[in-house]
Coordinates of N, CA and C in Angstrom, one line a residue:
M27 N -7.4 -242.8 -30.2 CA -8.1 -244.3 -30.5 C -8.6 -244.9 -29.0
S28 N -9.9 -245.0 -29.1 CA -10.6 -245.6 -28.2 C -10.2 -247.2 -28.3
T29 N -10.5 -247.4 -26.8 CA -10.2 -249.2 -26.4 C -11.2 -249.8 -26.9
P30 N -10.9 -250.8 -27.7 CA -11.9 -251.6 -28.7 C -12.7 -252.3 -27.7
T31 N -13.9 -252.7 -27.9 CA -15.0 -253.3 -27.2 C -15.7 -254.1 -28.4
D32 N -15.6 -253.7 -29.8 CA -16.4 -254.8 -30.7 C -15.4 -255.6 -30.7
P33 N -15.9 -256.9 -30.6 CA -14.8 -258.4 -30.9 C -14.7 -258.1 -32.2
T34 N -15.1 -258.1 -33.5 CA -14.6 -257.9 -35.0 C -13.5 -257.0 -34.8
E35 N -13.5 -255.7 -34.0 CA -12.5 -255.1 -34.0 C -11.3 -255.5 -33.3
E36 N -11.5 -256.2 -32.0 CA -10.3 -256.7 -31.7 C -9.9 -258.2 -32.5
A37 N -10.6 -258.5 -33.0 CA -10.2 -259.7 -33.8 C -9.0 -259.0 -35.1
I38 N -9.7 -257.8 -35.9 CA -8.9 -257.6 -36.6 C -7.5 -257.1 -36.2
E39 N -7.4 -256.1 -34.8 CA -6.1 -256.0 -34.3 C -5.5 -257.1 -33.8
A40 N -5.9 -258.2 -33.6 CA -5.1 -259.3 -33.2 C -4.8 -259.8 -34.5
A41 N -5.4 -260.1 -35.7 CA -4.8 -260.3 -36.9 C -3.8 -259.6 -37.4
V42 N -3.7 -258.1 -36.9 CA -2.7 -257.2 -37.5 C -1.5 -257.3 -36.7
F43 N -1.4 -257.5 -35.5 CA -0.4 -257.8 -34.4 C 0.2 -259.5 -35.1
R44 N -0.6 -260.3 -35.4 CA 0.1 -261.5 -35.9 C 0.8 -261.2 -37.1
R45 N 0.0 -260.1 -38.1 CA 0.8 -260.1 -39.4 C 2.2 -259.5 -39.0
L46 N 2.3 -258.5 -38.1 CA 3.4 -257.6 -37.7 C 4.5 -258.7 -37.1
V47 N 4.4 -259.3 -36.2 CA 4.9 -260.2 -35.6 C 5.6 -261.3 -37.0
Q48 N 4.5 -261.7 -38.0 CA 5.1 -262.6 -39.1 C 6.2 -261.8 -40.0
H49 N 5.5 -260.5 -40.4 CA 6.7 -259.5 -41.1 C 7.9 -259.5 -40.5
L50 N 8.0 -259.1 -39.0 CA 9.5 -258.9 -38.3 C 10.1 -260.5 -38.3
D51 N 9.3 -261.4 -38.4 CA 10.1 -262.9 -38.4 C 10.2 -263.1 -39.8
D52 N 9.9 -262.7 -40.9 CA 10.3 -262.5 -42.3 C 11.5 -261.7 -42.7
N53 N 11.5 -260.9 -41.7 CA 12.8 -259.9 -42.2 C 13.8 -259.9 -40.9
K54 N 14.3 -260.9 -40.3 CA 15.4 -261.1 -39.5 C 16.4 -260.5 -39.4
D55 N 16.8 -259.8 -40.9 CA 17.9 -259.2 -41.2 C 17.8 -257.6 -40.4
V56 N 16.3 -257.2 -40.3 CA 16.3 -255.8 -39.7 C 16.5 -256.1 -38.2
Q57 N 17.6 -255.3 -37.9 CA 17.8 -255.5 -36.3 C 17.1 -254.3 -35.5
N58 N 17.3 -254.5 -34.1 CA 16.2 -254.0 -33.6 C 16.9 -252.4 -33.2
I59 N 17.8 -252.3 -33.2 CA 18.4 -251.0 -33.4 C 18.0 -250.3 -34.4
D60 N 17.9 -251.0 -35.7 CA 17.4 -250.2 -36.9 C 15.9 -249.7 -36.7
L61 N 15.1 -250.8 -36.1 CA 13.6 -250.3 -36.0 C 13.5 -249.2 -34.9
M62 N 14.2 -249.4 -33.7 CA 14.4 -248.1 -33.2 C 14.6 -246.5 -33.6
N63 N 15.8 -246.6 -34.4 CA 16.1 -245.5 -35.3 C 15.1 -245.3 -36.0
L64 N 14.4 -245.8 -36.6 CA 13.3 -245.5 -37.7 C 12.0 -245.1 -37.2
A65 N 11.4 -246.1 -36.2 CA 10.2 -246.4 -35.9 C 9.8 -246.0 -34.3
G66 N 11.3 -246.0 -33.5 CA 10.7 -245.5 -32.2 C 10.5 -247.3 -31.0
F67 N 10.2 -248.1 -31.9 CA 10.1 -249.2 -30.9 C 10.6 -250.5 -31.8
C68 N 10.6 -251.5 -31.1 CA 11.4 -252.8 -31.6 C 10.6 -254.1 -31.1
R69 N 11.5 -255.1 -31.4 CA 11.0 -256.4 -30.8 C 10.4 -256.2 -29.4
N70 N 11.6 -256.0 -28.7 CA 11.5 -255.9 -27.3 C 10.4 -255.2 -27.1
C71 N 10.0 -254.0 -27.8 CA 8.9 -253.0 -27.2 C 7.7 -253.9 -27.2
L72 N 7.4 -254.6 -28.1 CA 6.5 -255.4 -28.7 C 6.0 -256.4 -27.4
S73 N 7.2 -257.0 -27.1 CA 7.2 -258.2 -25.8 C 6.5 -257.1 -24.6
K74 N 7.0 -256.2 -24.3 CA 7.0 -255.5 -23.2 C 5.4 -254.9 -23.3
W75 N 4.9 -254.5 -24.6 CA 3.4 -254.1 -24.6 C 2.4 -255.4 -24.4
Y76 N 3.1 -256.7 -24.8 CA 2.4 -257.9 -24.5 C 2.1 -258.1 -23.3
V77 N 3.0 -258.1 -22.4 CA 3.1 -258.2 -21.1 C 2.2 -257.0 -20.4
A78 N 2.3 -256.0 -20.6 CA 1.3 -254.9 -20.1 C -0.1 -254.9 -20.5
A79 N -0.4 -255.4 -21.8 CA -1.9 -255.7 -22.3 C -2.5 -257.2 -21.4
A80 N -1.6 -257.9 -21.3 CA -2.3 -259.0 -20.5 C -2.4 -258.5 -19.0
E81 N -1.5 -257.8 -18.3 CA -1.5 -257.7 -16.8 C -2.7 -256.5 -16.9
D82 N -3.2 -255.8 -18.0 CA -4.1 -255.0 -17.7 C -5.6 -255.8 -17.9
R83 N -5.5 -256.9 -18.2 CA -6.7 -257.9 -18.4 C -6.6 -258.9 -17.4
G84 N -5.5 -258.6 -16.2 CA -5.2 -259.5 -15.1 C -4.8 -260.8 -15.2
L85 N -3.9 -261.1 -16.3 CA -3.3 -262.3 -16.7 C -1.5 -262.0 -16.4
A86 N -1.0 -263.0 -16.0 CA 0.1 -262.8 -15.7 C 1.0 -263.5 -17.0
V87 N 1.6 -262.6 -17.7 CA 2.5 -263.2 -19.0 C 3.7 -262.8 -18.7
D88 N 4.9 -263.8 -18.4 CA 6.5 -263.4 -18.2 C 6.8 -262.6 -19.6
Y89 N 8.1 -261.8 -19.2 CA 8.4 -261.3 -20.3 C 9.3 -262.1 -21.3
E90 N 9.9 -263.0 -20.6 CA 10.5 -264.2 -21.8 C 9.6 -265.0 -22.2
A91 N 8.3 -265.2 -21.8 CA 7.4 -265.9 -23.1 C 6.8 -264.9 -24.0
A92 N 6.8 -263.6 -23.8 CA 6.0 -262.6 -24.5 C 7.2 -262.7 -25.8
R93 N 8.4 -262.6 -25.4 CA 9.7 -262.4 -26.1 C 9.5 -263.4 -27.1
E94 N 9.5 -264.7 -26.5 CA 9.5 -266.0 -27.2 C 8.5 -266.1 -28.4
R95 N 7.2 -265.4 -27.9 CA 5.9 -265.1 -28.8 C 6.4 -264.0 -30.1
V96 N 7.0 -263.2 -29.6 CA 7.0 -261.9 -30.7 C 8.5 -262.5 -31.6
Y97 N 9.7 -263.5 -30.9 CA 10.7 -263.7 -31.6 C 10.6 -264.7 -32.3
G98 N 9.4 -265.6 -32.2 CA 9.3 -266.8 -32.5 C 10.2 -268.2 -32.0
M99 N 11.0 -267.9 -31.1 CA 12.1 -268.6 -30.4 C 12.4 -267.9 -29.2
P100 N 13.1 -268.7 -28.4 CA 13.9 -267.8 -27.2 C 14.7 -266.9 -27.7
Y101 N 14.7 -265.6 -26.9 CA 15.3 -264.7 -27.0 C 16.8 -264.8 -27.5
S102 N 17.6 -265.6 -26.6 CA 18.9 -266.1 -26.8 C 19.5 -266.6 -27.8
E103 N 18.3 -267.7 -28.4 CA 18.6 -268.0 -29.5 C 18.5 -267.2 -30.7
W104 N 17.4 -266.1 -30.8 CA 17.4 -265.2 -31.8 C 18.4 -264.4 -32.0
K105 N 19.2 -264.0 -30.7 CA 20.3 -262.9 -30.4 C 21.3 -263.7 -31.4
G106 N 21.6 -264.9 -30.8 CA 22.8 -265.8 -31.1 C 22.6 -265.9 -33.0
R107 N 21.5 -266.5 -33.2 CA 21.4 -266.6 -34.9 C 21.3 -265.4 -35.5
F108 N 20.6 -264.3 -35.3 CA 20.5 -263.4 -36.2 C 20.9 -262.0 -35.9
Q109 N 21.3 -261.8 -34.6 CA 21.8 -260.4 -33.8 C 23.1 -260.1 -34.6
T110 N 23.1 -258.9 -35.1 CA 24.4 -258.3 -35.7 C 25.0 -257.6 -34.5
E111 N 26.3 -257.3 -34.7 CA 27.1 -256.3 -34.1 C 26.7 -255.0 -34.3
V112 N 26.3 -253.9 -33.4 CA 26.0 -252.6 -33.4 C 27.3 -251.7 -34.4
S113 N 26.9 -251.1 -35.3 CA 27.7 -250.5 -35.7 C 27.7 -248.9 -35.3
A114 N 29.3 -247.8 -35.5 CA 29.1 -246.6 -34.9 C 28.0 -245.8 -35.6
E115 N 27.6 -246.1 -36.7 CA 26.6 -245.3 -37.5 C 25.2 -245.4 -37.0
Q116 N 24.7 -246.9 -36.5 CA 23.5 -247.0 -35.9 C 23.6 -246.5 -34.6
L117 N 24.7 -246.3 -33.4 CA 24.6 -245.9 -32.3 C 24.5 -244.7 -32.5
A118 N 25.5 -243.7 -33.5 CA 25.1 -242.3 -33.5 C 23.7 -242.1 -33.7
A119 N 23.0 -242.5 -34.7 CA 21.8 -242.5 -34.8 C 20.7 -242.6 -33.7
M120 N 21.0 -243.7 -32.9 CA 20.5 -243.9 -31.6 C 20.4 -242.6 -30.5
D121 N 21.8 -242.2 -30.4 CA 22.0 -241.1 -29.8 C 21.6 -239.8 -30.1
K122 N 21.3 -239.6 -31.2 CA 20.8 -238.4 -31.9 C 19.1 -238.8 -31.9
R123 N 18.4 -239.4 -31.9 CA 17.5 -239.9 -31.7 C 16.7 -239.4 -30.1
S124 N 17.8 -240.0 -29.2 CA 17.4 -239.7 -27.9 C 17.9 -238.5 -27.6
D125 N 18.4 -237.4 -28.2 CA 18.7 -236.2 -27.9 C 17.4 -235.2 -27.6

């Protein structure tokens, strides 16, 4: 996929990102480890990609600010309200994925 230069394409991609973030926000029961096990990325990955994309454009975005953008609240608050304990099955799936 080429680097977007067309403003319309960039606007569409931005809208898709916002929709993905909204979808994740609407499905807080989906844990990051589940996302990692199924798709190979999670909310924290999106946050890191956000920081990297900003840096590519000469902008400084703090990682915690990026996480708040993705999580819709400070990460510590999200973690306290929505993160569940990791099960043995989830850890086994993560270990298998990293082999």
